[in-house]
Amino acid sequence: MKPWAPGEIVVDPNGPEPLYSQVARQLGAAIEDGRLPNGARLDNELDLAARLHLSRPTIRQAIQSLVNQGLLVRKRGVGTQVVRTKVARPLRLSSLFDDLSELGDKPESVVLINRVEAADDEAIEHLETPGLTHVRRLKRVRSTGGEPLAIMNNHLPDGIIDPADDELRDRGLYQLLRSAGVRLHAAQQNVGARQATEEDAELLDEKPGAALLTMRRTTYDDSGKVVEYGWHVYRASRYSFNLSLTNGV
């Protein structure tokens, strides 16, 4: 693939926005709308600086800004390349598998844990089921485009579903629940952030300490019973949540 020519970039040296930010913003827009597709290579810093009549440090700062956002990557012997853009997921009652499929991606899963185990106090509390003796524990790594995206942990009351590993690889958890006759109705969800542990880093192909998004979700059926509790982590460089707000008058 030939290097992209930055002829569309226009900078205003007298404007209030820093020059590097103007370049980064326009490059980022080209990546997001597909003019710079995944895998495209940029001209080297010297050529970009000459074409835009800017200094090399300005171009370097613009590129580093996009590297930090996970939109560009520097590769030895290759140069600066566009990497797959973030998965922007709406906050709604759906699984990551469903959302990736709707975006046209082919979700892939590695099943790390799929077993029934004794319910501890934490699981009983999260599933809001006093007297619960056993839970199904799931742990999977969800990938798309050959890149790991999320580590997904779930507790379900034992007996709701009994999925084989192949089913967990090929289908989303909510698909399996609905197929078993569970009518999903509502969820309580909390989104946060933390740094990657050694285990997170190994599973997600990140560095220890990298930024991760976190999500905890309690899902209820139409009778008000908890059918699933999940605690997941996502690569912040590849993933974001979208939230629509309305005026609650």
JSON list of C-alpha atoms in Angstrom, two decimals:
[
{"chain": "A", "resi": 1, "resn": "MET", "atom": "CA", "xyz": [0.00, 0.00, 0.00]},
{"chain": "A", "resi": 2, "resn": "LYS", "atom": "CA", "xyz": [1.44, 3.40, -1.02]},
{"chain": "A", "resi": 3, "resn": "PRO", "atom": "CA", "xyz": [2.01, 6.06, 1.63]},
{"chain": "A", "resi": 4, "resn": "TRP", "atom": "CA", "xyz": [-0.91, 8.44, 2.05]},
{"chain": "A", "resi": 5, "resn": "ALA", "atom": "CA", "xyz": [-0.42, 11.93, 0.62]},
{"chain": "A", "resi": 6, "resn": "PRO", "atom": "CA", "xyz": [-1.47, 14.56, 3.18]},
{"chain": "A", "resi": 7, "resn": "GLY", "atom": "CA", "xyz": [-2.76, 17.06, 0.65]},
{"chain": "A", "resi": 8, "resn": "GLU", "atom": "CA", "xyz": [-6.02, 17.55, 2.52]},
{"chain": "A", "resi": 9, "resn": "ILE", "atom": "CA", "xyz": [-4.34, 18.79, 5.69]},
{"chain": "A", "resi": 10, "resn": "VAL", "atom": "CA", "xyz": [-4.65, 22.56, 6.13]},
{"chain": "A", "resi": 11, "resn": "VAL", "atom": "CA", "xyz": [-3.03, 24.33, 9.08]},
{"chain": "A", "resi": 12, "resn": "ASP", "atom": "CA", "xyz": [-3.57, 27.84, 10.34]},
{"chain": "A", "resi": 13, "resn": "PRO", "atom": "CA", "xyz": [-0.36, 29.18, 11.93]},
{"chain": "A", "resi": 14, "resn": "ASN", "atom": "CA", "xyz": [-2.30, 32.13, 13.37]},
{"chain": "A", "resi": 15, "resn": "GLY", "atom": "CA", "xyz": [-5.10, 30.09, 14.90]},
{"chain": "A", "resi": 16, "resn": "PRO", "atom": "CA", "xyz": [-5.53, 29.37, 18.62]},
{"chain": "A", "resi": 17, "resn": "GLU", "atom": "CA", "xyz": [-5.07, 25.61, 18.20]},
{"chain": "A", "resi": 18, "resn": "PRO", "atom": "CA", "xyz": [-1.43, 24.38, 18.34]},
{"chain": "A", "resi": 19, "resn": "LEU", "atom": "CA", "xyz": [-0.02, 23.32, 14.98]},
{"chain": "A", "resi": 20, "resn": "TYR", "atom": "CA", "xyz": [0.66, 19.75, 16.08]},
{"chain": "A", "resi": 21, "resn": "SER", "atom": "CA", "xyz": [-2.94, 19.48, 17.32]},
{"chain": "A", "resi": 22, "resn": "GLN", "atom": "CA", "xyz": [-4.32, 20.71, 13.98]},
{"chain": "A", "resi": 23, "resn": "VAL", "atom": "CA", "xyz": [-2.32, 18.03, 12.17]},
{"chain": "A", "resi": 24, "resn": "ALA", "atom": "CA", "xyz": [-3.26, 15.29, 14.65]},
{"chain": "A", "resi": 25, "resn": "ARG", "atom": "CA", "xyz": [-6.95, 16.22, 14.52]},
{"chain": "A", "resi": 26, "resn": "GLN", "atom": "CA", "xyz": [-7.10, 16.07, 10.73]},
{"chain": "A", "resi": 27, "resn": "LEU", "atom": "CA", "xyz": [-5.09, 12.85, 10.54]},
{"chain": "A", "resi": 28, "resn": "GLY", "atom": "CA", "xyz": [-7.35, 11.33, 13.19]},
{"chain": "A", "resi": 29, "resn": "ALA", "atom": "CA", "xyz": [-10.45, 12.33, 11.23]},
{"chain": "A", "resi": 30, "resn": "ALA", "atom": "CA", "xyz": [-9.01, 10.68, 8.09]},
{"chain": "A", "resi": 31, "resn": "ILE", "atom": "CA", "xyz": [-8.42, 7.48, 10.05]},
{"chain": "A", "resi": 32, "resn": "GLU", "atom": "CA", "xyz": [-11.88, 7.48, 11.59]},
{"chain": "A", "resi": 33, "resn": "ASP", "atom": "CA", "xyz": [-13.73, 8.02, 8.29]},
{"chain": "A", "resi": 34, "resn": "GLY", "atom": "CA", "xyz": [-11.64, 5.49, 6.36]},
{"chain": "A", "resi": 35, "resn": "ARG", "atom": "CA", "xyz": [-9.62, 7.79, 4.11]},
{"chain": "A", "resi": 36, "resn": "LEU", "atom": "CA", "xyz": [-6.62, 6.38, 5.92]},
{"chain": "A", "resi": 37, "resn": "PRO", "atom": "CA", "xyz": [-7.54, 2.67, 6.20]},
{"chain": "A", "resi": 38, "resn": "ASN", "atom": "CA", "xyz": [-6.13, 0.10, 8.57]},
{"chain": "A", "resi": 39, "resn": "GLY", "atom": "CA", "xyz": [-2.56, -0.73, 7.52]},
{"chain": "A", "resi": 40, "resn": "ALA", "atom": "CA", "xyz": [-1.97, 2.49, 5.54]},
{"chain": "A", "resi": 41, "resn": "ARG", "atom": "CA", "xyz": [1.54, 3.94, 5.89]},
{"chain": "A", "resi": 42, "resn": "LEU", "atom": "CA", "xyz": [2.29, 7.60, 6.47]},
{"chain": "A", "resi": 43, "resn": "ASP", "atom": "CA", "xyz": [5.10, 9.47, 4.81]},
{"chain": "A", "resi": 44, "resn": "ASN", "atom": "CA", "xyz": [8.16, 9.81, 7.02]},
{"chain": "A", "resi": 45, "resn": "GLU", "atom": "CA", "xyz": [8.38, 12.79, 9.36]},
{"chain": "A", "resi": 46, "resn": "LEU", "atom": "CA", "xyz": [10.79, 14.74, 7.16]},
{"chain": "A", "resi": 47, "resn": "ASP", "atom": "CA", "xyz": [8.56, 14.40, 4.09]},
{"chain": "A", "resi": 48, "resn": "LEU", "atom": "CA", "xyz": [5.43, 15.29, 6.03]},
{"chain": "A", "resi": 49, "resn": "ALA", "atom": "CA", "xyz": [7.13, 18.33, 7.53]},
{"chain": "A", "resi": 50, "resn": "ALA", "atom": "CA", "xyz": [8.31, 19.51, 4.11]},
{"chain": "A", "resi": 51, "resn": "ARG", "atom": "CA", "xyz": [4.90, 19.05, 2.50]},
{"chain": "A", "resi": 52, "resn": "LEU", "atom": "CA", "xyz": [3.10, 20.90, 5.27]},
{"chain": "A", "resi": 53, "resn": "HIS", "atom": "CA", "xyz": [5.83, 23.53, 5.71]},
{"chain": "A", "resi": 54, "resn": "LEU", "atom": "CA", "xyz": [6.12, 22.64, 9.40]},
{"chain": "A", "resi": 55, "resn": "SER", "atom": "CA", "xyz": [8.99, 21.65, 11.64]},
{"chain": "A", "resi": 56, "resn": "ARG", "atom": "CA", "xyz": [9.87, 18.01, 12.20]},
{"chain": "A", "resi": 57, "resn": "PRO", "atom": "CA", "xyz": [9.24, 18.29, 15.99]},
{"chain": "A", "resi": 58, "resn": "THR", "atom": "CA", "xyz": [5.70, 19.51, 15.25]},
{"chain": "A", "resi": 59, "resn": "ILE", "atom": "CA", "xyz": [5.02, 16.49, 13.03]},
{"chain": "A", "resi": 60, "resn": "ARG", "atom": "CA", "xyz": [6.61, 14.17, 15.56]},
{"chain": "A", "resi": 61, "resn": "GLN", "atom": "CA", "xyz": [4.36, 15.53, 18.31]},
{"chain": "A", "resi": 62, "resn": "ALA", "atom": "CA", "xyz": [1.26, 15.13, 16.12]},
{"chain": "A", "resi": 63, "resn": "ILE", "atom": "CA", "xyz": [2.14, 11.53, 15.30]},
{"chain": "A", "resi": 64, "resn": "GLN", "atom": "CA", "xyz": [2.94, 10.71, 18.92]},
{"chain": "A", "resi": 65, "resn": "SER", "atom": "CA", "xyz": [-0.46, 12.08, 19.93]},
{"chain": "A", "resi": 66, "resn": "LEU", "atom": "CA", "xyz": [-2.15, 9.59, 17.59]},
{"chain": "A", "resi": 67, "resn": "VAL", "atom": "CA", "xyz": [0.15, 6.77, 18.73]},
{"chain": "A", "resi": 68, "resn": "ASN", "atom": "CA", "xyz": [-0.96, 7.49, 22.30]},
{"chain": "A", "resi": 69, "resn": "GLN", "atom": "CA", "xyz": [-4.60, 7.26, 21.18]},
{"chain": "A", "resi": 70, "resn": "GLY", "atom": "CA", "xyz": [-3.99, 3.86, 19.59]},
{"chain": "A", "resi": 71, "resn": "LEU", "atom": "CA", "xyz": [-4.63, 5.09, 16.03]},
{"chain": "A", "resi": 72, "resn": "LEU", "atom": "CA", "xyz": [-1.04, 4.86, 14.76]},
{"chain": "A", "resi": 73, "resn": "VAL", "atom": "CA", "xyz": [1.85, 2.53, 15.47]},
{"chain": "A", "resi": 74, "resn": "ARG", "atom": "CA", "xyz": [5.54, 2.90, 14.71]},
{"chain": "A", "resi": 75, "resn": "LYS", "atom": "CA", "xyz": [7.18, -0.25, 13.33]},
{"chain": "A", "resi": 76, "resn": "ARG", "atom": "CA", "xyz": [10.91, -0.67, 12.79]},
{"chain": "A", "resi": 77, "resn": "GLY", "atom": "CA", "xyz": [11.68, -1.09, 9.12]},
{"chain": "A", "resi": 78, "resn": "VAL", "atom": "CA", "xyz": [8.10, -0.28, 8.11]},
{"chain": "A", "resi": 79, "resn": "GLY", "atom": "CA", "xyz": [7.44, 3.24, 9.37]},
{"chain": "A", "resi": 80, "resn": "THR", "atom": "CA", "xyz": [4.27, 4.69, 10.83]},
{"chain": "A", "resi": 81, "resn": "GLN", "atom": "CA", "xyz": [1.10, 2.72, 10.11]},
{"chain": "A", "resi": 82, "resn": "VAL", "atom": "CA", "xyz": [-2.58, 3.10, 10.81]},
{"chain": "A", "resi": 83, "resn": "VAL", "atom": "CA", "xyz": [-3.87, 0.45, 13.17]},
{"chain": "A", "resi": 84, "resn": "ARG", "atom": "CA", "xyz": [-7.42, -0.73, 13.56]},
{"chain": "A", "resi": 85, "resn": "THR", "atom": "CA", "xyz": [-9.52, 2.01, 15.13]},
{"chain": "A", "resi": 86, "resn": "LYS", "atom": "CA", "xyz": [-11.32, 1.65, 18.43]},
{"chain": "A", "resi": 87, "resn": "VAL", "atom": "CA", "xyz": [-14.46, -0.36, 18.79]},
{"chain": "A", "resi": 88, "resn": "ALA", "atom": "CA", "xyz": [-17.06, 2.21, 19.86]},
{"chain": "A", "resi": 89, "resn": "ARG", "atom": "CA", "xyz": [-19.74, 0.33, 21.75]},
{"chain": "A", "resi": 90, "resn": "PRO", "atom": "CA", "xyz": [-23.08, 1.81, 22.76]},
{"chain": "A", "resi": 91, "resn": "LEU", "atom": "CA", "xyz": [-24.20, 1.36, 26.35]},
{"chain": "A", "resi": 92, "resn": "ARG", "atom": "CA", "xyz": [-27.19, -0.94, 25.94]},
{"chain": "A", "resi": 93, "resn": "LEU", "atom": "CA", "xyz": [-28.36, -4.39, 26.97]},
{"chain": "A", "resi": 94, "resn": "SER", "atom": "CA", "xyz": [-26.27, -6.37, 24.50]},
{"chain": "A", "resi": 95, "resn": "SER", "atom": "CA", "xyz": [-23.17, -8.53, 24.57]},
{"chain": "A", "resi": 96, "resn": "LEU", "atom": "CA", "xyz": [-19.80, -7.61, 23.11]},
{"chain": "A", "resi": 97, "resn": "PHE", "atom": "CA", "xyz": [-20.23, -10.51, 20.68]},
{"chain": "A", "resi": 98, "resn": "ASP", "atom": "CA", "xyz": [-23.50, -8.98, 19.41]},
{"chain": "A", "resi": 99, "resn": "ASP", "atom": "CA", "xyz": [-22.02, -5.51, 19.03]},
{"chain": "A", "resi": 100, "resn": "LEU", "atom": "CA", "xyz": [-18.92, -6.70, 17.19]},
{"chain": "A", "resi": 101, "resn": "SER", "atom": "CA", "xyz": [-21.08, -8.77, 14.85]},
{"chain": "A", "resi": 102, "resn": "GLU", "atom": "CA", "xyz": [-23.27, -5.75, 14.08]},
{"chain": "A", "resi": 103, "resn": "LEU", "atom": "CA", "xyz": [-20.15, -3.74, 13.24]},
{"chain": "A", "resi": 104, "resn": "GLY", "atom": "CA", "xyz": [-19.24, -6.36, 10.64]},
{"chain": "A", "resi": 105, "resn": "ASP", "atom": "CA", "xyz": [-16.38, -7.86, 12.63]},
{"chain": "A", "resi": 106, "resn": "LYS", "atom": "CA", "xyz": [-15.94, -11.57, 13.25]},
{"chain": "A", "resi": 107, "resn": "PRO", "atom": "CA", "xyz": [-15.64, -12.04, 17.02]},
{"chain": "A", "resi": 108, "resn": "GLU", "atom": "CA", "xyz": [-13.22, -14.70, 18.22]},
{"chain": "A", "resi": 109, "resn": "SER", "atom": "CA", "xyz": [-13.02, -16.18, 21.71]},
{"chain": "A", "resi": 110, "resn": "VAL", "atom": "CA", "xyz": [-10.60, -18.21, 23.76]},
{"chain": "A", "resi": 111, "resn": "VAL", "atom": "CA", "xyz": [-12.36, -19.98, 26.62]},
{"chain": "A", "resi": 112, "resn": "LEU", "atom": "CA", "xyz": [-10.16, -20.02, 29.72]},
{"chain": "A", "resi": 113, "resn": "ILE", "atom": "CA", "xyz": [-12.71, -21.12, 32.33]},
{"chain": "A", "resi": 114, "resn": "ASN", "atom": "CA", "xyz": [-16.08, -22.84, 31.89]},
{"chain": "A", "resi": 115, "resn": "ARG", "atom": "CA", "xyz": [-17.07, -24.75, 35.00]},
{"chain": "A", "resi": 116, "resn": "VAL", "atom": "CA", "xyz": [-19.51, -25.07, 37.88]},
{"chain": "A", "resi": 117, "resn": "GLU", "atom": "CA", "xyz": [-18.01, -24.22, 41.25]},
{"chain": "A", "resi": 118, "resn": "ALA", "atom": "CA", "xyz": [-19.13, -23.59, 44.80]},
{"chain": "A", "resi": 119, "resn": "ALA", "atom": "CA", "xyz": [-20.73, -20.19, 45.28]},
{"chain": "A", "resi": 120, "resn": "ASP", "atom": "CA", "xyz": [-18.74, -17.94, 47.58]},
{"chain": "A", "resi": 121, "resn": "ASP", "atom": "CA", "xyz": [-20.16, -15.00, 49.51]},
{"chain": "A", "resi": 122, "resn": "GLU", "atom": "CA", "xyz": [-19.23, -12.51, 46.77]},
{"chain": "A", "resi": 123, "resn": "ALA", "atom": "CA", "xyz": [-20.98, -14.51, 44.04]},
{"chain": "A", "resi": 124, "resn": "ILE", "atom": "CA", "xyz": [-24.09, -14.93, 46.21]},
{"chain": "A", "resi": 125, "resn": "GLU", "atom": "CA", "xyz": [-24.17, -11.19, 46.86]},
{"chain": "A", "resi": 126, "resn": "HIS", "atom": "CA", "xyz": [-23.73, -10.24, 43.19]},
{"chain": "A", "resi": 127, "resn": "LEU", "atom": "CA", "xyz": [-26.33, -12.73, 42.00]},
{"chain": "A", "resi": 128, "resn": "GLU", "atom": "CA", "xyz": [-28.70, -11.59, 44.75]},
{"chain": "A", "resi": 129, "resn": "THR", "atom": "CA", "xyz": [-29.64, -15.19, 45.54]},
{"chain": "A", "resi": 130, "resn": "PRO", "atom": "CA", "xyz": [-29.39, -16.15, 49.23]},
{"chain": "A", "resi": 131, "resn": "GLY", "atom": "CA", "xyz": [-28.93, -19.89, 49.62]},
{"chain": "A", "resi": 132, "resn": "LEU", "atom": "CA", "xyz": [-27.25, -20.28, 46.24]},
{"chain": "A", "resi": 133, "resn": "THR", "atom": "CA", "xyz": [-24.81, -23.19, 46.45]},
{"chain": "A", "resi": 134, "resn": "HIS", "atom": "CA", "xyz": [-23.20, -23.34, 42.99]},
{"chain": "A", "resi": 135, "resn": "VAL", "atom": "CA", "xyz": [-22.48, -20.96, 40.13]},
{"chain": "A", "resi": 136, "resn": "ARG", "atom": "CA", "xyz": [-21.22, -21.30, 36.61]},
{"chain": "A", "resi": 137, "resn": "ARG", "atom": "CA", "xyz": [-17.94, -19.42, 36.20]},
{"chain": "A", "resi": 138, "resn": "LEU", "atom": "CA", "xyz": [-16.87, -18.22, 32.74]},
{"chain": "A", "resi": 139, "resn": "LYS", "atom": "CA", "xyz": [-13.66, -16.50, 31.69]},
{"chain": "A", "resi": 140, "resn": "ARG", "atom": "CA", "xyz": [-12.95, -15.71, 28.07]},
{"chain": "A", "resi": 141, "resn": "VAL", "atom": "CA", "xyz": [-10.69, -13.52, 25.96]},
{"chain": "A", "resi": 142, "resn": "ARG", "atom": "CA", "xyz": [-12.64, -11.84, 23.16]},
{"chain": "A", "resi": 143, "resn": "SER", "atom": "CA", "xyz": [-10.72, -10.81, 20.04]},
{"chain": "A", "resi": 144, "resn": "THR", "atom": "CA", "xyz": [-11.50, -9.19, 16.72]},
{"chain": "A", "resi": 145, "resn": "GLY", "atom": "CA", "xyz": [-9.34, -9.00, 13.63]},
{"chain": "A", "resi": 146, "resn": "GLY", "atom": "CA", "xyz": [-6.83, -11.27, 15.31]},
{"chain": "A", "resi": 147, "resn": "GLU", "atom": "CA", "xyz": [-6.24, -8.78, 18.15]},
{"chain": "A", "resi": 148, "resn": "PRO", "atom": "CA", "xyz": [-7.36, -9.36, 21.77]},
{"chain": "A", "resi": 149, "resn": "LEU", "atom": "CA", "xyz": [-9.90, -6.80, 22.90]},
{"chain": "A", "resi": 150, "resn": "ALA", "atom": "CA", "xyz": [-11.33, -7.83, 26.27]},
{"chain": "A", "resi": 151, "resn": "ILE", "atom": "CA", "xyz": [-11.12, -10.26, 29.17]},
{"chain": "A", "resi": 152, "resn": "MET", "atom": "CA", "xyz": [-14.63, -11.30, 30.14]},
{"chain": "A", "resi": 153, "resn": "ASN", "atom": "CA", "xyz": [-15.56, -12.87, 33.49]},
{"chain": "A", "resi": 154, "resn": "ASN", "atom": "CA", "xyz": [-19.07, -14.01, 34.37]},
{"chain": "A", "resi": 155, "resn": "HIS", "atom": "CA", "xyz": [-20.99, -15.71, 37.16]},
{"chain": "A", "resi": 156, "resn": "LEU", "atom": "CA", "xyz": [-24.38, -17.26, 36.43]},
{"chain": "A", "resi": 157, "resn": "PRO", "atom": "CA", "xyz": [-26.66, -19.20, 38.77]},
{"chain": "A", "resi": 158, "resn": "ASP", "atom": "CA", "xyz": [-26.01, -22.88, 38.09]},
{"chain": "A", "resi": 159, "resn": "GLY", "atom": "CA", "xyz": [-28.60, -24.51, 35.86]},
{"chain": "A", "resi": 160, "resn": "ILE", "atom": "CA", "xyz": [-29.59, -21.54, 33.70]},
{"chain": "A", "resi": 161, "resn": "ILE", "atom": "CA", "xyz": [-27.38, -22.68, 30.82]},
{"chain": "A", "resi": 162, "resn": "ASP", "atom": "CA", "xyz": [-24.80, -25.45, 30.40]},
{"chain": "A", "resi": 163, "resn": "PRO", "atom": "CA", "xyz": [-22.72, -24.28, 27.42]},
{"chain": "A", "resi": 164, "resn": "ALA", "atom": "CA", "xyz": [-19.95, -26.27, 25.79]},
{"chain": "A", "resi": 165, "resn": "ASP", "atom": "CA", "xyz": [-16.70, -24.46, 25.05]},
{"chain": "A", "resi": 166, "resn": "ASP", "atom": "CA", "xyz": [-17.52, -24.54, 21.32]},
{"chain": "A", "resi": 167, "resn": "GLU", "atom": "CA", "xyz": [-20.77, -22.68, 21.96]},
{"chain": "A", "resi": 168, "resn": "LEU", "atom": "CA", "xyz": [-18.96, -20.02, 23.98]},
{"chain": "A", "resi": 169, "resn": "ARG", "atom": "CA", "xyz": [-16.48, -19.57, 21.14]},
{"chain": "A", "resi": 170, "resn": "ASP", "atom": "CA", "xyz": [-19.12, -19.33, 18.44]},
{"chain": "A", "resi": 171, "resn": "ARG", "atom": "CA", "xyz": [-21.91, -17.40, 20.16]},
{"chain": "A", "resi": 172, "resn": "GLY", "atom": "CA", "xyz": [-22.41, -14.55, 22.60]},
{"chain": "A", "resi": 173, "resn": "LEU", "atom": "CA", "xyz": [-23.51, -15.18, 26.18]},
{"chain": "A", "resi": 174, "resn": "TYR", "atom": "CA", "xyz": [-26.76, -13.28, 25.69]},
{"chain": "A", "resi": 175, "resn": "GLN", "atom": "CA", "xyz": [-27.51, -15.34, 22.57]},
{"chain": "A", "resi": 176, "resn": "LEU", "atom": "CA", "xyz": [-27.11, -18.50, 24.64]},
{"chain": "A", "resi": 177, "resn": "LEU", "atom": "CA", "xyz": [-29.32, -17.14, 27.41]},
{"chain": "A", "resi": 178, "resn": "ARG", "atom": "CA", "xyz": [-32.06, -16.13, 24.98]},
{"chain": "A", "resi": 179, "resn": "SER", "atom": "CA", "xyz": [-31.88, -19.52, 23.25]},
{"chain": "A", "resi": 180, "resn": "ALA", "atom": "CA", "xyz": [-32.45, -21.12, 26.66]},
{"chain": "A", "resi": 181, "resn": "GLY", "atom": "CA", "xyz": [-35.65, -19.11, 27.07]},
{"chain": "A", "resi": 182, "resn": "VAL", "atom": "CA", "xyz": [-34.27, -16.41, 29.34]},
{"chain": "A", "resi": 183, "resn": "ARG", "atom": "CA", "xyz": [-35.98, -13.08, 28.67]},
{"chain": "A", "resi": 184, "resn": "LEU", "atom": "CA", "xyz": [-33.43, -10.38, 29.40]},
{"chain": "A", "resi": 185, "resn": "HIS", "atom": "CA", "xyz": [-35.06, -7.22, 30.67]},
{"chain": "A", "resi": 186, "resn": "ALA", "atom": "CA", "xyz": [-32.67, -4.77, 32.36]},
{"chain": "A", "resi": 187, "resn": "ALA", "atom": "CA", "xyz": [-29.18, -4.33, 33.77]},
{"chain": "A", "resi": 188, "resn": "GLN", "atom": "CA", "xyz": [-27.23, -2.24, 36.24]},
{"chain": "A", "resi": 189, "resn": "GLN", "atom": "CA", "xyz": [-23.84, -1.28, 34.84]},
{"chain": "A", "resi": 190, "resn": "ASN", "atom": "CA", "xyz": [-20.75, 0.50, 36.14]},
{"chain": "A", "resi": 191, "resn": "VAL", "atom": "CA", "xyz": [-17.89, 1.66, 33.90]},
{"chain": "A", "resi": 192, "resn": "GLY", "atom": "CA", "xyz": [-14.47, 2.55, 35.26]},
{"chain": "A", "resi": 193, "resn": "ALA", "atom": "CA", "xyz": [-10.76, 2.26, 34.58]},
{"chain": "A", "resi": 194, "resn": "ARG", "atom": "CA", "xyz": [-7.61, 0.71, 36.00]},
{"chain": "A", "resi": 195, "resn": "GLN", "atom": "CA", "xyz": [-4.10, -0.29, 35.01]},
{"chain": "A", "resi": 196, "resn": "ALA", "atom": "CA", "xyz": [-3.25, -3.65, 33.48]},
{"chain": "A", "resi": 197, "resn": "THR", "atom": "CA", "xyz": [-1.86, -6.34, 35.75]},
{"chain": "A", "resi": 198, "resn": "GLU", "atom": "CA", "xyz": [0.79, -8.81, 34.57]},
{"chain": "A", "resi": 199, "resn": "GLU", "atom": "CA", "xyz": [-1.96, -11.31, 33.69]},
{"chain": "A", "resi": 200, "resn": "ASP", "atom": "CA", "xyz": [-4.05, -8.67, 31.89]},
{"chain": "A", "resi": 201, "resn": "ALA", "atom": "CA", "xyz": [-1.01, -7.57, 29.89]},
{"chain": "A", "resi": 202, "resn": "GLU", "atom": "CA", "xyz": [-0.20, -11.12, 28.80]},
{"chain": "A", "resi": 203, "resn": "LEU", "atom": "CA", "xyz": [-3.78, -11.91, 27.73]},
{"chain": "A", "resi": 204, "resn": "LEU", "atom": "CA", "xyz": [-4.42, -8.57, 26.01]},
{"chain": "A", "resi": 205, "resn": "ASP", "atom": "CA", "xyz": [-1.02, -8.05, 24.38]},
{"chain": "A", "resi": 206, "resn": "GLU", "atom": "CA", "xyz": [-0.48, -4.85, 26.35]},
{"chain": "A", "resi": 207, "resn": "LYS", "atom": "CA", "xyz": [2.25, -3.66, 28.69]},
{"chain": "A", "resi": 208, "resn": "PRO", "atom": "CA", "xyz": [1.80, -3.97, 32.47]},
{"chain": "A", "resi": 209, "resn": "GLY", "atom": "CA", "xyz": [0.35, -0.70, 33.70]},
{"chain": "A", "resi": 210, "resn": "ALA", "atom": "CA", "xyz": [-1.42, 0.09, 30.42]},
{"chain": "A", "resi": 211, "resn": "ALA", "atom": "CA", "xyz": [-4.81, 1.80, 30.70]},
{"chain": "A", "resi": 212, "resn": "LEU", "atom": "CA", "xyz": [-7.82, -0.52, 30.72]},
{"chain": "A", "resi": 213, "resn": "LEU", "atom": "CA", "xyz": [-11.52, 0.20, 30.78]},
{"chain": "A", "resi": 214, "resn": "THR", "atom": "CA", "xyz": [-13.57, -1.82, 33.26]},
{"chain": "A", "resi": 215, "resn": "MET", "atom": "CA", "xyz": [-17.22, -2.76, 33.29]},
{"chain": "A", "resi": 216, "resn": "ARG", "atom": "CA", "xyz": [-19.35, -4.49, 35.90]},
{"chain": "A", "resi": 217, "resn": "ARG", "atom": "CA", "xyz": [-22.88, -5.50, 34.94]},
{"chain": "A", "resi": 218, "resn": "THR", "atom": "CA", "xyz": [-25.75, -7.20, 36.75]},
{"chain": "A", "resi": 219, "resn": "THR", "atom": "CA", "xyz": [-28.41, -8.46, 34.33]},
{"chain": "A", "resi": 220, "resn": "TYR", "atom": "CA", "xyz": [-32.04, -9.19, 35.25]},
{"chain": "A", "resi": 221, "resn": "ASP", "atom": "CA", "xyz": [-34.76, -11.16, 33.50]},
{"chain": "A", "resi": 222, "resn": "ASP", "atom": "CA", "xyz": [-38.35, -9.99, 33.17]},
{"chain": "A", "resi": 223, "resn": "SER", "atom": "CA", "xyz": [-39.23, -11.43, 36.58]},
{"chain": "A", "resi": 224, "resn": "GLY", "atom": "CA", "xyz": [-36.54, -9.36, 38.31]},
{"chain": "A", "resi": 225, "resn": "LYS", "atom": "CA", "xyz": [-34.21, -12.32, 38.89]},
{"chain": "A", "resi": 226, "resn": "VAL", "atom": "CA", "xyz": [-30.45, -11.88, 38.38]},
{"chain": "A", "resi": 227, "resn": "VAL", "atom": "CA", "xyz": [-29.35, -14.15, 35.54]},
{"chain": "A", "resi": 228, "resn": "GLU", "atom": "CA", "xyz": [-25.76, -12.98, 35.09]},
{"chain": "A", "resi": 229, "resn": "TYR", "atom": "CA", "xyz": [-23.07, -10.90, 36.75]},
{"chain": "A", "resi": 230, "resn": "GLY", "atom": "CA", "xyz": [-20.06, -9.87, 34.68]},
{"chain": "A", "resi": 231, "resn": "TRP", "atom": "CA", "xyz": [-16.80, -8.09, 35.37]},
{"chain": "A", "resi": 232, "resn": "HIS", "atom": "CA", "xyz": [-14.77, -7.31, 32.28]},
{"chain": "A", "resi": 233, "resn": "VAL", "atom": "CA", "xyz": [-11.69, -5.34, 31.23]},
{"chain": "A", "resi": 234, "resn": "TYR", "atom": "CA", "xyz": [-11.11, -3.78, 27.81]},
{"chain": "A", "resi": 235, "resn": "ARG", "atom": "CA", "xyz": [-8.06, -2.32, 26.07]},
{"chain": "A", "resi": 236, "resn": "ALA", "atom": "CA", "xyz": [-8.50, 1.44, 26.26]},
{"chain": "A", "resi": 237, "resn": "SER", "atom": "CA", "xyz": [-6.40, 1.82, 23.09]},
{"chain": "A", "resi": 238, "resn": "ARG", "atom": "CA", "xyz": [-8.95, -0.21, 21.12]},
{"chain": "A", "resi": 239, "resn": "TYR", "atom": "CA", "xyz": [-12.25, 0.31, 22.85]},
{"chain": "A", "resi": 240, "resn": "SER", "atom": "CA", "xyz": [-14.68, 2.98, 24.02]},
{"chain": "A", "resi": 241, "resn": "PHE", "atom": "CA", "xyz": [-18.26, 3.25, 25.25]},
{"chain": "A", "resi": 242, "resn": "ASN", "atom": "CA", "xyz": [-20.83, 5.56, 23.67]},
{"chain": "A", "resi": 243, "resn": "LEU", "atom": "CA", "xyz": [-23.52, 7.09, 25.88]},
{"chain": "A", "resi": 244, "resn": "SER", "atom": "CA", "xyz": [-26.49, 9.14, 24.70]},
{"chain": "A", "resi": 245, "resn": "LEU", "atom": "CA", "xyz": [-27.89, 11.69, 27.13]},
{"chain": "A", "resi": 246, "resn": "THR", "atom": "CA", "xyz": [-31.33, 13.31, 27.03]},
{"chain": "A", "resi": 247, "resn": "ASN", "atom": "CA", "xyz": [-32.78, 16.25, 28.90]},
{"chain": "A", "resi": 248, "resn": "GLY", "atom": "CA", "xyz": [-34.80, 14.74, 31.72]},
{"chain": "A", "resi": 249, "resn": "VAL", "atom": "CA", "xyz": [-37.36, 17.50, 32.07]}
]
